[in-house]
GROMACS .gro file of C-alpha atoms in nm:
model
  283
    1UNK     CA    1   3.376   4.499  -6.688
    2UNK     CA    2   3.400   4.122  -6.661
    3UNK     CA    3   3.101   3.895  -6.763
    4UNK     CA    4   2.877   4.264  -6.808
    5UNK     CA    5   2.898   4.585  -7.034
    6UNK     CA    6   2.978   4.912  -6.951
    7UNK     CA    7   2.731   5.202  -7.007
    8UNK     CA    8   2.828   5.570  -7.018
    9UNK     CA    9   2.639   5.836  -6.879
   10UNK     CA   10   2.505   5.975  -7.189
   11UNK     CA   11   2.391   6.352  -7.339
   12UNK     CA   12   2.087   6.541  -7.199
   13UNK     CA   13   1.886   6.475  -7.507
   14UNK     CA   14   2.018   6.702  -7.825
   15UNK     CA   15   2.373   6.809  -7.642
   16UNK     CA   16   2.611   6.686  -7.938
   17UNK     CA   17   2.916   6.818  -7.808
   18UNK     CA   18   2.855   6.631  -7.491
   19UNK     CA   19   2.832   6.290  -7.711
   20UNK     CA   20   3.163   6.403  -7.937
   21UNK     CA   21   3.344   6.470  -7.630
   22UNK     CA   22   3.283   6.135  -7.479
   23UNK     CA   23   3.336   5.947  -7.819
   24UNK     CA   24   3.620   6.069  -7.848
   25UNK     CA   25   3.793   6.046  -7.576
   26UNK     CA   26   3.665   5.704  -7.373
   27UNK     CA   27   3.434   5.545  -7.694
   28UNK     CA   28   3.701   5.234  -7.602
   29UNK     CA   29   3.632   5.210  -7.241
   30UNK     CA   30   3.220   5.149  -7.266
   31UNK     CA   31   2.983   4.931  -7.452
   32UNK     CA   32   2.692   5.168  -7.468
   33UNK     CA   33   2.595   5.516  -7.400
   34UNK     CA   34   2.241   5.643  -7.313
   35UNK     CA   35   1.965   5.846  -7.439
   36UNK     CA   36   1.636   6.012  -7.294
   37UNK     CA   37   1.372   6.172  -7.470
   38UNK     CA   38   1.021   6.232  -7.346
   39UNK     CA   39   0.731   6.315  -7.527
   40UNK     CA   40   0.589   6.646  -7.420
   41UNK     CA   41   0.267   6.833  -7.519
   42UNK     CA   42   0.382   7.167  -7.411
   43UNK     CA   43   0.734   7.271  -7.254
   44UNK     CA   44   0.906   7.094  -6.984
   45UNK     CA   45   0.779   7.343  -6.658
   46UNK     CA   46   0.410   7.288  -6.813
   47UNK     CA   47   0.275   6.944  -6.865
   48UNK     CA   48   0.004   6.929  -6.977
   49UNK     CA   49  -0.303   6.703  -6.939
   50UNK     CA   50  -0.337   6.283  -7.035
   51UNK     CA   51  -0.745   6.330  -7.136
   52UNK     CA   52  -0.927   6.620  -7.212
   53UNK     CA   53  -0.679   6.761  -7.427
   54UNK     CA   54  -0.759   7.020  -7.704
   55UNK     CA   55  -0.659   6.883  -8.070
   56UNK     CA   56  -0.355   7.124  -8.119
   57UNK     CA   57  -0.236   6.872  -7.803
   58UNK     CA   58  -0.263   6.550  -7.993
   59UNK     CA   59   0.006   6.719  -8.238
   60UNK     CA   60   0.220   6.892  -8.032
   61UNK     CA   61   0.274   6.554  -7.797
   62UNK     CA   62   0.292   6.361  -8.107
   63UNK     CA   63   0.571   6.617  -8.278
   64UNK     CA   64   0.766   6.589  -7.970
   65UNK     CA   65   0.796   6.203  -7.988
   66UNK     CA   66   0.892   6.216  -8.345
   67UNK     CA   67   1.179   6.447  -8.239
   68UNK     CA   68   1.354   6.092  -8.125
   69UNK     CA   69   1.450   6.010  -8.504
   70UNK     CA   70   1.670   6.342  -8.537
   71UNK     CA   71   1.798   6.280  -8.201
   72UNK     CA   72   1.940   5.923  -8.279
   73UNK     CA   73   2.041   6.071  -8.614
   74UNK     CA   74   2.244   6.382  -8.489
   75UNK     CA   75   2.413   6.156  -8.221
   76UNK     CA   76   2.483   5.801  -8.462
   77UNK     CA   77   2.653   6.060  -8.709
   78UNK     CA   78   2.922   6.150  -8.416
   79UNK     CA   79   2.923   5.780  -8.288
   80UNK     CA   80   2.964   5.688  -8.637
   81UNK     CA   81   3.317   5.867  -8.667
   82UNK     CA   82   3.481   5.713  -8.395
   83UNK     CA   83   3.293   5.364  -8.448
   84UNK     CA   84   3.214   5.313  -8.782
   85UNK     CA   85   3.177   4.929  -8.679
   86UNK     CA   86   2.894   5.004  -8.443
   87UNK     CA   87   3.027   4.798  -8.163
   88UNK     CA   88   2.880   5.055  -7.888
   89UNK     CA   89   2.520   5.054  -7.867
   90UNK     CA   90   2.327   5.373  -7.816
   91UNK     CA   91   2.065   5.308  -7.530
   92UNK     CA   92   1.757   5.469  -7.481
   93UNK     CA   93   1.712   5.355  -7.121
   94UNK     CA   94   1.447   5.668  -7.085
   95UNK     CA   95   1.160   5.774  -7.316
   96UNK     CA   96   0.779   5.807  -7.390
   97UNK     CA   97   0.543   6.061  -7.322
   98UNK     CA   98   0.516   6.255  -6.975
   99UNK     CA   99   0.210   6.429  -6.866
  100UNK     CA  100   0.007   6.602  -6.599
  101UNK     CA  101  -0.044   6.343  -6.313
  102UNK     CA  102  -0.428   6.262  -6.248
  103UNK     CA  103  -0.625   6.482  -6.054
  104UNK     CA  104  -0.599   6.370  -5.680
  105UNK     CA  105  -0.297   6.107  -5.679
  106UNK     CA  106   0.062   6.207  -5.494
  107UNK     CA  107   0.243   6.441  -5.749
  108UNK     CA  108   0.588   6.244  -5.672
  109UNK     CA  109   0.436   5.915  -5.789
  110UNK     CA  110   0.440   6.065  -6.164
  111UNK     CA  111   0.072   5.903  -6.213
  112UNK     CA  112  -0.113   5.981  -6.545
  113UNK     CA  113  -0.384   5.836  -6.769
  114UNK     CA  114  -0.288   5.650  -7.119
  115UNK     CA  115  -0.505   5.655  -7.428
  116UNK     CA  116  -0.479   5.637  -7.779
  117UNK     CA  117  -0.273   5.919  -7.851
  118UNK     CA  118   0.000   5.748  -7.590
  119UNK     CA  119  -0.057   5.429  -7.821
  120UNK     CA  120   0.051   5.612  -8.168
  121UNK     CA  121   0.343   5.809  -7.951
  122UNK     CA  122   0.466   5.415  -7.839
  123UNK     CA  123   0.427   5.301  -8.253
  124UNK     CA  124   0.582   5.624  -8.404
  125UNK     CA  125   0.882   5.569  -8.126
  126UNK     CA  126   0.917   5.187  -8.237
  127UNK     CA  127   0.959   5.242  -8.576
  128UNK     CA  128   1.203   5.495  -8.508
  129UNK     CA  129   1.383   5.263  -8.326
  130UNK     CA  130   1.366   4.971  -8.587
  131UNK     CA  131   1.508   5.232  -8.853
  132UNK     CA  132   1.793   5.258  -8.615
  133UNK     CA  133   1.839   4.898  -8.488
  134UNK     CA  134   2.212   4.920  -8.601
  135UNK     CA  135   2.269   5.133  -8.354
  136UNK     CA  136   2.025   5.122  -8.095
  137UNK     CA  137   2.122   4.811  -7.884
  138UNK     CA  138   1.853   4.874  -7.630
  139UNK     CA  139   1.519   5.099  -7.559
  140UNK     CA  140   1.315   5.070  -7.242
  141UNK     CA  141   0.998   5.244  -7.193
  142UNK     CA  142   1.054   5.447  -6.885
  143UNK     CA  143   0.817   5.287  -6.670
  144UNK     CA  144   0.580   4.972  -6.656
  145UNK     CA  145   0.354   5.002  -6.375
  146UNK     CA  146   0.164   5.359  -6.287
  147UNK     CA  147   0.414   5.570  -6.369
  148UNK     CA  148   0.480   5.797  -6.672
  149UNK     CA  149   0.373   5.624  -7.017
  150UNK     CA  150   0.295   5.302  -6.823
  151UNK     CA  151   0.169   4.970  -6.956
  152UNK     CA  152  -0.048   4.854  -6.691
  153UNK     CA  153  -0.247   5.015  -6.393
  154UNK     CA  154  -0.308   4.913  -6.112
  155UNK     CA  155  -0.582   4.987  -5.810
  156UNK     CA  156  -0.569   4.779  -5.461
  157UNK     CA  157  -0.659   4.467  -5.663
  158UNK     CA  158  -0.698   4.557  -5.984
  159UNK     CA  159  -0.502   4.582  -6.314
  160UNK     CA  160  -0.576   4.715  -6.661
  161UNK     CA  161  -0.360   4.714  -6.980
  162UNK     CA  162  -0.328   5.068  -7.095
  163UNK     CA  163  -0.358   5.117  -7.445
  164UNK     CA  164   0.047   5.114  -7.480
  165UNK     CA  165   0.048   4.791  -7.337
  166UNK     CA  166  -0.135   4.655  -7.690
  167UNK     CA  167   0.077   4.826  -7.862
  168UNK     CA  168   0.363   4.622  -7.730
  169UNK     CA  169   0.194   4.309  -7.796
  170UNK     CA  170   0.113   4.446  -8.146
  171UNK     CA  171   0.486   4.478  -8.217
  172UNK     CA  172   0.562   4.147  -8.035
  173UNK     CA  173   0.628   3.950  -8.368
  174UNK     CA  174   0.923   4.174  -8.440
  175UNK     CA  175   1.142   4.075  -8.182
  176UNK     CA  176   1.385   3.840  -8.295
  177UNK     CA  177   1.347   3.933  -8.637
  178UNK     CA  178   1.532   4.125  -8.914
  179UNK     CA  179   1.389   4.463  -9.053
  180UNK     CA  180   1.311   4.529  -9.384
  181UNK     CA  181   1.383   4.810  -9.587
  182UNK     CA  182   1.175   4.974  -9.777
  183UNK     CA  183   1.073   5.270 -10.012
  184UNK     CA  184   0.759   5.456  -9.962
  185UNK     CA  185   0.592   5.714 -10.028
  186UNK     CA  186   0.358   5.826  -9.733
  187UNK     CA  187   0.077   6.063  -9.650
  188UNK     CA  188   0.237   6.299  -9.338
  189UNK     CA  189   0.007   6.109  -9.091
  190UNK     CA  190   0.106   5.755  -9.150
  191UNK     CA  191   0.406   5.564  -9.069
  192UNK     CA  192   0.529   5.186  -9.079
  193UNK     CA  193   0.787   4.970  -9.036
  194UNK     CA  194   0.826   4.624  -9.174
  195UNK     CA  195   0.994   4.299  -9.089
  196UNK     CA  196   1.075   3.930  -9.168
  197UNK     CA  197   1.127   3.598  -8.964
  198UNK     CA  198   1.141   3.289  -9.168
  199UNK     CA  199   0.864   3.283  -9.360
  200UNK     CA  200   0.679   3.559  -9.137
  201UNK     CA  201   0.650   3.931  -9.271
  202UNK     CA  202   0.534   4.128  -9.016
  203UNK     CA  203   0.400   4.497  -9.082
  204UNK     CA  204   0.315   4.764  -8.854
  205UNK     CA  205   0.120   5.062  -8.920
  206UNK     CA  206   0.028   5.373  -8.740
  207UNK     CA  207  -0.177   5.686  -8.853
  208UNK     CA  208  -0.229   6.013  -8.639
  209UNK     CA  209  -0.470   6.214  -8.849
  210UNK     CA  210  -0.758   6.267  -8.643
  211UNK     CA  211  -1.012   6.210  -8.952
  212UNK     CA  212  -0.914   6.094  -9.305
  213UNK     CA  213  -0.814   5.718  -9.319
  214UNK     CA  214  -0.551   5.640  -9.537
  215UNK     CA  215  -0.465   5.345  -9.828
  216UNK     CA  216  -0.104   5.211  -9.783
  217UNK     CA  217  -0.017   5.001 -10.122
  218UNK     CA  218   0.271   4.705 -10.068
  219UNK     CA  219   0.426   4.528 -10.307
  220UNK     CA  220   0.576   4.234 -10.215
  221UNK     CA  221   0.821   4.118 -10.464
  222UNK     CA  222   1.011   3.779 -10.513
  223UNK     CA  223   0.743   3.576 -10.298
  224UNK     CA  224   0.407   3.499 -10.263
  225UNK     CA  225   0.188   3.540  -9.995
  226UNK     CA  226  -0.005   3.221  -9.863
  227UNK     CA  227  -0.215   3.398  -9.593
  228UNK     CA  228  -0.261   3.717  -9.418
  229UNK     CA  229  -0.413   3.775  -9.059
  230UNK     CA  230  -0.397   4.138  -8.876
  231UNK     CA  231  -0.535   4.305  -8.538
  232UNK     CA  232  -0.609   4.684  -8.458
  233UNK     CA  233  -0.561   4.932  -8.187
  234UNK     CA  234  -0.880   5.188  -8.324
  235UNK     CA  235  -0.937   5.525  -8.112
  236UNK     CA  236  -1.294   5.662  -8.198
  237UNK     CA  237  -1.177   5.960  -7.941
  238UNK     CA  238  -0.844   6.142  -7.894
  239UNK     CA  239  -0.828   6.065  -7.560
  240UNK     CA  240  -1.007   5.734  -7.526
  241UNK     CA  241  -0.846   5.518  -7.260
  242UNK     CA  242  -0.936   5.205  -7.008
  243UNK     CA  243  -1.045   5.231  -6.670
  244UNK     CA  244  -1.083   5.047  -6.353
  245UNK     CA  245  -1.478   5.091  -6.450
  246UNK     CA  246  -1.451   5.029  -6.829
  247UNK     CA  247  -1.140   4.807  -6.871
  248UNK     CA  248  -1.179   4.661  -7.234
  249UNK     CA  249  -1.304   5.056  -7.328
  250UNK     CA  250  -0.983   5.062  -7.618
  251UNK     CA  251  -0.859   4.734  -7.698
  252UNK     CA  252  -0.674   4.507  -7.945
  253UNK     CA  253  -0.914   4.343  -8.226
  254UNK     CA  254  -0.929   4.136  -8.550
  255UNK     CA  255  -0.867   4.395  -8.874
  256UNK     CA  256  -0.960   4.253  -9.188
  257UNK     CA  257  -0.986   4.627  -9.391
  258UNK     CA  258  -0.726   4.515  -9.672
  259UNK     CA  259  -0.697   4.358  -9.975
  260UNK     CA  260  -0.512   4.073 -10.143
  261UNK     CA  261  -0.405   4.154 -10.524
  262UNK     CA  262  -0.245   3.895 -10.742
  263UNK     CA  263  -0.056   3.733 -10.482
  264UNK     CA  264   0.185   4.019 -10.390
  265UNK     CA  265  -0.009   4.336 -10.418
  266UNK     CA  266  -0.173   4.449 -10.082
  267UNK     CA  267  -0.376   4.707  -9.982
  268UNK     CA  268  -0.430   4.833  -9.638
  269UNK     CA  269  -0.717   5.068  -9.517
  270UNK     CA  270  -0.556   5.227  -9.212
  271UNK     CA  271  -0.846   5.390  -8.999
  272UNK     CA  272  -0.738   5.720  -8.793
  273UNK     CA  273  -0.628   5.701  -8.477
  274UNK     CA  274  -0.489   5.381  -8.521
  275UNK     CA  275  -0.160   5.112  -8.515
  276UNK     CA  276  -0.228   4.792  -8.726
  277UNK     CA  277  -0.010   4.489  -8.710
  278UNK     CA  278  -0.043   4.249  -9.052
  279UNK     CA  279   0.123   3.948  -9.017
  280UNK     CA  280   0.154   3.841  -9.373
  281UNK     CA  281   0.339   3.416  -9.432
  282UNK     CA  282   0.548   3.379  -9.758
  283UNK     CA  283   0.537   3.147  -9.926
   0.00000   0.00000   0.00000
């Protein structure tokens, strides 16, 4: 395509031999190929509700989004045997977490609540994606506005941010930057992803356990950190979430529950229910 790129109509979700087929015989004629995934609580003919969820809910949603990291696995192992340079991007023009619609609104209009549990989903599903950024070219949240894992909401004249909306401006310093790597060794209920623009580190934590905060140890080697500021998404419910009567009810704040050890040692506290962004300058 002239002045554009071409996408191919990708797999439904895990069907490999759809993506081997297509690799293999077109992988020169397109640019990129999608991917969807949503998150579901339950199976696909029973979603289940946004709030007022039992706890075995918060997993099962939350096991279903992490199902995305075998997905772009599976299907960059076939993509990587007919491009081993990477030149076609795998899109994820469709994912995050699909519910019941709220009591009372059109069915067809796909209208649910967001809360904290949709906040970890939208971390988890980031990090995946930076661990992939070689071959993920592109990843849209399905929707934006009232739809589906939406970032905003919006009522005649008014508009809240939903609790995946501050997760997106949590992430925000990571765009244009270069990941990390890293070795860790992590509790099962916390992940993170890390990375660095100019003198910037920026590092990005999530944990899903419903209870036990957890201590995340870095050690940043080969420079020496000048200052450190951070800001928290903190659920004190499962399913705590804004509304049009209590806007500001889950919100971004300033986190200051780490330490600084000799320069390069730090130590984050990482409250349940929770995505922390650190934004740590190098000296």
């Amino acid at each position: 395509m002239e002045n554009g790129i071409s996408i191919a109509c990708g797999p439904n979700v895990d069907d490999y031999h759809w993506m081997e087929v297509l690799m293999r015989e077109a992988g020169p004629f397109f640019d990129g190929i999608s991917l969807h995934h949503y998150a579901l609580a339950s199976y696909w003919e029973d979603k289940r509700p946004a709030i007022g969820f039992p706890e075995n809910e918060w997993f099962s949603l939350i096991e279903s989004a992490l199902k995305m990291d075998e997905l772009i696995s599976k299907h960059s192992t076939i993509m990587d045997q007919y491009d081993p340079g990477k030149r076609i991007g795998l899109i994820v023009d469709e994912w995050g977490s699909w519910l019941a619609v709220e009591p009372h609104t059109n069915p067809g209009f796909l209208y649910q609540q967001n809360t904290i549990r949709d906040a970890i989903v939208a971390s988890l599903t980031l990090n995946i994606f930076h661990r992939h950024a070689d071959r993920i070219h592109m990843a849209n949240i399905a929707q934006m506005v009232n739809v589906l894992q939406a970032m905003v909401l919006t009522k005649n004249e008014k508009m809240i941010k939903t609790p995946t909306y501050h997760v997106f401006d949590l992430y925000k310093n990571h765009m244009e930057a270069q990941r990390v790597d890293t070795s860790s060794i992590l509790s099962k209920h916390t992940d993170f992803t890390v990375s660095k623009k100019e003198n910037l580190l920026t590092i990005s934590l999530c944990n899903y356990d419903l209870a036990a905060a957890d201590d995340v140890i870095f050690d940043i080697r080969d420079s020496e950190i000048v200052s450190i500021s951070a800001e928290s998404l903190i659920g004190t419910a499962m399913d705590q979430h804004n509304s049009f009567d209590l806007p500001d009810n889950l919100t971004k704040q300033l986190f200051n529950d780490y330490i600084l050890n000799n320069q390069n040692e730090l130590v984050v506290t990482i409250p349940p229910m929770s995505v922390i962004s650190l934004y740590v300058t190098l000296g």
